[in-house]
CSV table of N, CA and C in Angstrom, one decimal:
chain,number,residue,atom,x,y,z
A,1,MET,N,6.6,12.7,-2.5
A,1,MET,CA,6.0,12.0,-1.3
A,1,MET,C,6.9,12.4,-0.2
A,2,LEU,N,6.3,12.7,1.0
A,2,LEU,CA,7.0,13.1,2.2
A,2,LEU,C,6.7,12.2,3.3
A,3,PRO,N,7.4,11.0,3.3
A,3,PRO,CA,7.2,10.1,4.4
A,3,PRO,C,7.8,10.6,5.7
A,4,PRO,N,7.2,10.2,6.9
A,4,PRO,CA,7.7,10.7,8.2
A,4,PRO,C,9.1,10.1,8.4
A,5,GLY,N,10.0,11.0,8.9
A,5,GLY,CA,11.3,10.5,9.3
A,5,GLY,C,12.2,10.1,8.1
A,6,GLY,N,11.8,10.4,6.9
A,6,GLY,CA,12.5,10.0,5.8
A,6,GLY,C,12.8,11.1,4.8
A,7,ALA,N,13.5,10.8,3.8
A,7,ALA,CA,13.9,11.8,2.7
A,7,ALA,C,12.7,11.9,1.8
A,8,LEU,N,12.7,13.0,1.0
A,8,LEU,CA,11.7,13.3,0.0
A,8,LEU,C,11.8,12.1,-1.0
A,9,VAL,N,10.7,11.6,-1.4
A,9,VAL,CA,10.6,10.5,-2.5
A,9,VAL,C,10.0,11.2,-3.7
A,10,ARG,N,10.7,11.3,-4.8
A,10,ARG,CA,10.2,12.0,-6.0
A,10,ARG,C,10.2,11.1,-7.2
A,11,GLY,N,9.1,11.1,-8.0
A,11,GLY,CA,9.1,10.4,-9.2
A,11,GLY,C,8.4,9.0,-9.1
A,12,LYS,N,7.7,8.6,-10.1
A,12,LYS,CA,6.9,7.4,-10.1
A,12,LYS,C,7.8,6.1,-9.7
A,13,PHE,N,9.0,6.0,-10.3
A,13,PHE,CA,9.8,4.9,-10.0
A,13,PHE,C,10.2,4.8,-8.5
A,14,ALA,N,10.7,6.0,-8.0
A,14,ALA,CA,11.1,6.0,-6.6
A,14,ALA,C,9.9,5.8,-5.6
A,15,ILE,N,8.7,6.3,-5.9
A,15,ILE,CA,7.6,6.1,-5.1
A,15,ILE,C,7.2,4.6,-5.1
A,16,ARG,N,7.2,4.0,-6.3
A,16,ARG,CA,6.9,2.6,-6.4
A,16,ARG,C,7.9,1.7,-5.6
A,17,GLU,N,9.2,2.1,-5.7
A,17,GLU,CA,10.2,1.4,-4.9
A,17,GLU,C,10.0,1.5,-3.4
A,18,PHE,N,9.6,2.7,-3.0
A,18,PHE,CA,9.4,3.0,-1.5
A,18,PHE,C,8.3,2.0,-1.1
A,19,TRP,N,7.1,2.0,-1.8
A,19,TRP,CA,6.0,1.2,-1.3
A,19,TRP,C,6.3,-0.3,-1.5
A,20,THR,N,7.0,-0.7,-2.5
A,20,THR,CA,7.4,-2.1,-2.7
A,20,THR,C,8.2,-2.6,-1.5
A,21,SER,N,9.2,-1.8,-1.1
A,21,SER,CA,10.1,-2.1,0.0
A,21,SER,C,9.3,-2.2,1.3
A,22,TYR,N,8.5,-1.2,1.6
A,22,TYR,CA,7.7,-1.1,2.8
A,22,TYR,C,6.7,-2.3,2.9
A,23,LEU,N,5.9,-2.5,1.9
A,23,LEU,CA,4.9,-3.5,1.9
A,23,LEU,C,5.5,-4.9,1.9
A,24,GLY,N,6.7,-5.0,1.3
A,24,GLY,CA,7.4,-6.3,1.2
A,24,GLY,C,7.8,-6.8,2.5
A,25,GLN,N,7.9,-6.0,3.5
A,25,GLN,CA,8.3,-6.4,4.9
A,25,GLN,C,7.1,-6.9,5.7
A,26,ALA,N,5.9,-6.7,5.2
A,26,ALA,CA,4.7,-7.0,6.0
A,26,ALA,C,4.1,-8.3,5.6
A,27,LYS,N,3.6,-9.0,6.6
A,27,LYS,CA,2.7,-10.2,6.3
A,27,LYS,C,1.3,-9.7,6.0
A,28,SER,N,0.9,-8.7,6.8
A,28,SER,CA,-0.4,-8.1,6.5
A,28,SER,C,-0.5,-6.7,7.1
A,29,ILE,N,-1.2,-5.8,6.4
A,29,ILE,CA,-1.4,-4.4,6.9
A,29,ILE,C,-2.8,-4.1,6.7
A,30,ASP,N,-3.5,-3.6,7.8
A,30,ASP,CA,-4.8,-3.1,7.7
A,30,ASP,C,-4.8,-1.6,8.0
A,31,VAL,N,-5.3,-0.8,7.1
A,31,VAL,CA,-5.3,0.7,7.3
A,31,VAL,C,-6.7,1.1,7.2
A,32,ARG,N,-7.2,1.9,8.2
A,32,ARG,CA,-8.5,2.5,8.1
A,32,ARG,C,-8.3,4.0,8.1
A,33,ARG,N,-8.9,4.6,7.1
A,33,ARG,CA,-8.8,6.1,6.9
A,33,ARG,C,-10.2,6.7,7.1
A,34,ASP,N,-10.2,7.9,7.7
A,34,ASP,CA,-11.4,8.7,7.9
A,34,ASP,C,-11.1,10.1,7.3
A,35,ARG,N,-11.9,10.5,6.4
A,35,ARG,CA,-11.7,11.8,5.8
A,35,ARG,C,-12.0,12.9,6.8
A,36,ALA,N,-11.1,13.8,7.1
A,36,ALA,CA,-11.3,14.9,8.0
A,36,ALA,C,-11.7,16.2,7.3
A,37,GLY,N,-11.4,16.3,6.0
A,37,GLY,CA,-11.7,17.4,5.3
A,37,GLY,C,-11.2,17.4,3.9
A,38,ILE,N,-11.9,18.1,3.0
A,38,ILE,CA,-11.5,18.2,1.6
A,38,ILE,C,-11.9,19.5,1.1
A,39,GLU,N,-11.0,20.1,0.3
A,39,GLU,CA,-11.3,21.5,-0.2
A,39,GLU,C,-10.7,21.6,-1.6
A,40,VAL,N,-11.5,22.2,-2.5
A,40,VAL,CA,-11.0,22.5,-3.8
A,40,VAL,C,-10.9,24.0,-4.0
A,41,LEU,N,-9.7,24.4,-4.4
A,41,LEU,CA,-9.4,25.8,-4.6
A,41,LEU,C,-8.9,25.9,-6.1
A,42,GLY,N,-9.8,26.3,-7.0
A,42,GLY,CA,-9.4,26.4,-8.4
A,42,GLY,C,-9.1,25.0,-8.9
A,43,ASP,N,-7.8,24.8,-9.3
A,43,ASP,CA,-7.5,23.5,-9.9
A,43,ASP,C,-6.7,22.6,-8.9
A,44,THR,N,-6.8,23.0,-7.6
A,44,THR,CA,-6.0,22.3,-6.5
A,44,THR,C,-7.0,21.7,-5.5
A,45,LEU,N,-6.8,20.4,-5.2
A,45,LEU,CA,-7.7,19.7,-4.2
A,45,LEU,C,-6.8,19.4,-3.0
A,46,TRP,N,-7.2,19.7,-1.8
A,46,TRP,CA,-6.6,19.3,-0.6
A,46,TRP,C,-7.4,18.3,0.2
A,47,GLU,N,-6.9,17.2,0.5
A,47,GLU,CA,-7.7,16.2,1.3
A,47,GLU,C,-6.9,15.8,2.5
A,48,VAL,N,-7.5,15.9,3.7
A,48,VAL,CA,-6.9,15.6,5.0
A,48,VAL,C,-7.7,14.4,5.5
A,49,THR,N,-6.9,13.4,5.9
A,49,THR,CA,-7.6,12.2,6.6
A,49,THR,C,-6.8,11.9,7.8
A,50,THR,N,-7.5,11.1,8.7
A,50,THR,CA,-6.8,10.5,9.8
A,50,THR,C,-6.7,9.0,9.5
A,51,TYR,N,-5.8,8.3,10.1
A,51,TYR,CA,-5.7,6.9,9.8
A,51,TYR,C,-5.3,6.1,11.1
A,52,HIS,N,-5.6,4.8,11.0
A,52,HIS,CA,-5.2,3.8,12.0
A,52,HIS,C,-4.6,2.7,11.2
A,53,GLN,N,-3.4,2.3,11.5
A,53,GLN,CA,-2.8,1.1,10.8
A,53,GLN,C,-2.4,0.1,11.8
A,54,HIS,N,-2.8,-1.1,11.5
A,54,HIS,CA,-2.3,-2.3,12.3
A,54,HIS,C,-1.5,-3.2,11.3
A,55,ALA,N,-0.3,-3.5,11.6
A,55,ALA,CA,0.6,-4.3,10.7
A,55,ALA,C,1.2,-5.5,11.5
A,56,ILE,N,1.2,-6.6,10.7
A,56,ILE,CA,1.9,-7.8,11.2
A,56,ILE,C,3.1,-8.0,10.2
A,57,TRP,N,4.3,-7.9,10.8
A,57,TRP,CA,5.5,-8.0,9.9
A,57,TRP,C,6.0,-9.4,9.8
A,58,LYS,N,6.7,-9.6,8.8
A,58,LYS,CA,7.3,-11.0,8.5
A,58,LYS,C,8.2,-11.5,9.6
A,59,ASN,N,8.8,-10.6,10.4
A,59,ASN,CA,9.6,-11.0,11.5
A,59,ASN,C,8.8,-11.4,12.7
A,60,GLY,N,7.5,-11.3,12.6
A,60,GLY,CA,6.6,-11.7,13.7
A,60,GLY,C,6.2,-10.6,14.6
A,61,SER,N,6.7,-9.4,14.5
A,61,SER,CA,6.3,-8.3,15.3
A,61,SER,C,5.0,-7.6,14.8
A,62,THR,N,4.4,-6.9,15.6
A,62,THR,CA,3.2,-6.2,15.2
A,62,THR,C,3.4,-4.7,15.6
A,63,THR,N,2.7,-3.8,14.8
A,63,THR,CA,2.7,-2.4,15.2
A,63,THR,C,1.3,-1.8,15.0
A,64,GLU,N,1.1,-0.8,15.8
A,64,GLU,CA,-0.2,0.0,15.6
A,64,GLU,C,0.3,1.5,15.4
A,65,ASP,N,-0.4,2.2,14.5
A,65,ASP,CA,0.0,3.6,14.2
A,65,ASP,C,-1.2,4.4,14.0
A,66,ASP,N,-1.3,5.5,14.6
A,66,ASP,CA,-2.4,6.5,14.4
A,66,ASP,C,-1.8,7.8,13.8
A,67,GLY,N,-2.4,8.3,12.8
A,67,GLY,CA,-1.7,9.6,12.3
A,67,GLY,C,-2.7,10.3,11.4
A,68,LYS,N,-2.0,11.3,10.7
A,68,LYS,CA,-2.7,12.2,9.8
A,68,LYS,C,-2.1,12.1,8.4
A,69,TRP,N,-2.9,12.3,7.3
A,69,TRP,CA,-2.5,12.1,6.0
A,69,TRP,C,-3.0,13.3,5.2
A,70,LEU,N,-2.1,13.9,4.4
A,70,LEU,CA,-2.5,15.0,3.5
A,70,LEU,C,-2.1,14.6,2.1
A,71,THR,N,-3.1,14.8,1.2
A,71,THR,CA,-2.9,14.6,-0.2
A,71,THR,C,-3.3,15.8,-1.0
A,72,VAL,N,-2.4,16.3,-1.9
A,72,VAL,CA,-2.7,17.4,-2.7
A,72,VAL,C,-2.8,17.0,-4.2
A,73,ARG,N,-3.9,17.3,-4.9
A,73,ARG,CA,-4.0,16.9,-6.3
A,73,ARG,C,-4.2,18.1,-7.1
A,74,LYS,N,-3.8,18.0,-8.4
A,74,LYS,CA,-4.0,19.1,-9.4
A,74,LYS,C,-4.9,18.6,-10.5
A,75,ARG,N,-5.9,19.4,-10.9
A,75,ARG,CA,-6.8,19.1,-12.0
A,75,ARG,C,-6.1,19.1,-13.3
A,76,GLN,N,-6.2,18.1,-14.1
A,76,GLN,CA,-5.6,18.0,-15.4
A,76,GLN,C,-6.5,18.6,-16.5
A,77,PRO,N,-6.0,18.9,-17.6
A,77,PRO,CA,-6.8,19.4,-18.7
A,77,PRO,C,-8.0,18.6,-19.0
A,78,ASP,N,-7.9,17.2,-18.9
A,78,ASP,CA,-9.1,16.4,-19.2
A,78,ASP,C,-10.1,16.3,-18.0
A,79,GLY,N,-9.8,17.0,-16.9
A,79,GLY,CA,-10.7,17.0,-15.8
A,79,GLY,C,-10.4,16.0,-14.7
A,80,SER,N,-9.5,15.1,-15.0
A,80,SER,CA,-9.0,14.1,-14.0
A,80,SER,C,-8.1,14.8,-13.0
A,81,TRP,N,-7.8,14.1,-11.9
A,81,TRP,CA,-7.0,14.7,-10.8
A,81,TRP,C,-5.7,13.9,-10.7
A,82,LYS,N,-4.5,14.6,-10.6
A,82,LYS,CA,-3.2,13.9,-10.5
A,82,LYS,C,-2.7,14.3,-9.1
A,83,THR,N,-2.2,13.3,-8.4
A,83,THR,CA,-1.6,13.5,-7.1
A,83,THR,C,-0.3,14.2,-7.3
A,84,ARG,N,-0.1,15.3,-6.5
A,84,ARG,CA,1.1,16.0,-6.6
A,84,ARG,C,2.0,15.8,-5.4
A,85,VAL,N,1.3,15.7,-4.2
A,85,VAL,CA,2.0,15.6,-2.9
A,85,VAL,C,1.3,14.7,-2.0
A,86,ILE,N,2.0,13.8,-1.3
A,86,ILE,CA,1.4,13.0,-0.2
A,86,ILE,C,2.3,13.1,1.0
A,87,SER,N,1.7,13.4,2.1
A,87,SER,CA,2.5,13.5,3.3
A,87,SER,C,1.7,12.9,4.5
A,88,TRP,N,2.4,12.3,5.4
A,88,TRP,CA,1.7,11.8,6.6
A,88,TRP,C,2.6,11.8,7.8
A,89,SER,N,2.0,11.8,9.0
A,89,SER,CA,2.7,11.8,10.2
A,89,SER,C,2.0,11.0,11.3
A,90,SER,N,2.7,10.5,12.2
A,90,SER,CA,2.1,9.7,13.3
A,90,SER,C,1.8,10.7,14.5
């Protein structure tokens, strides 16, 4: 996972810790995503979305964020898709 302004986050445990920490700071988060494009090339799927996030944090502050999100998935032998890379930017 490639979060903006941060280090590479690799592995299920590290990704879970990242989201647990991030979401743990919030009272509420509303994210609206709109798919901008999707393409499948062989066993690789590329999905591009735009998003708008409104967050209310436990410290009482609020934030608004608009950005882009890229997800890359690989087709597994059983036909399912496994996420390989997630990256986003504001």
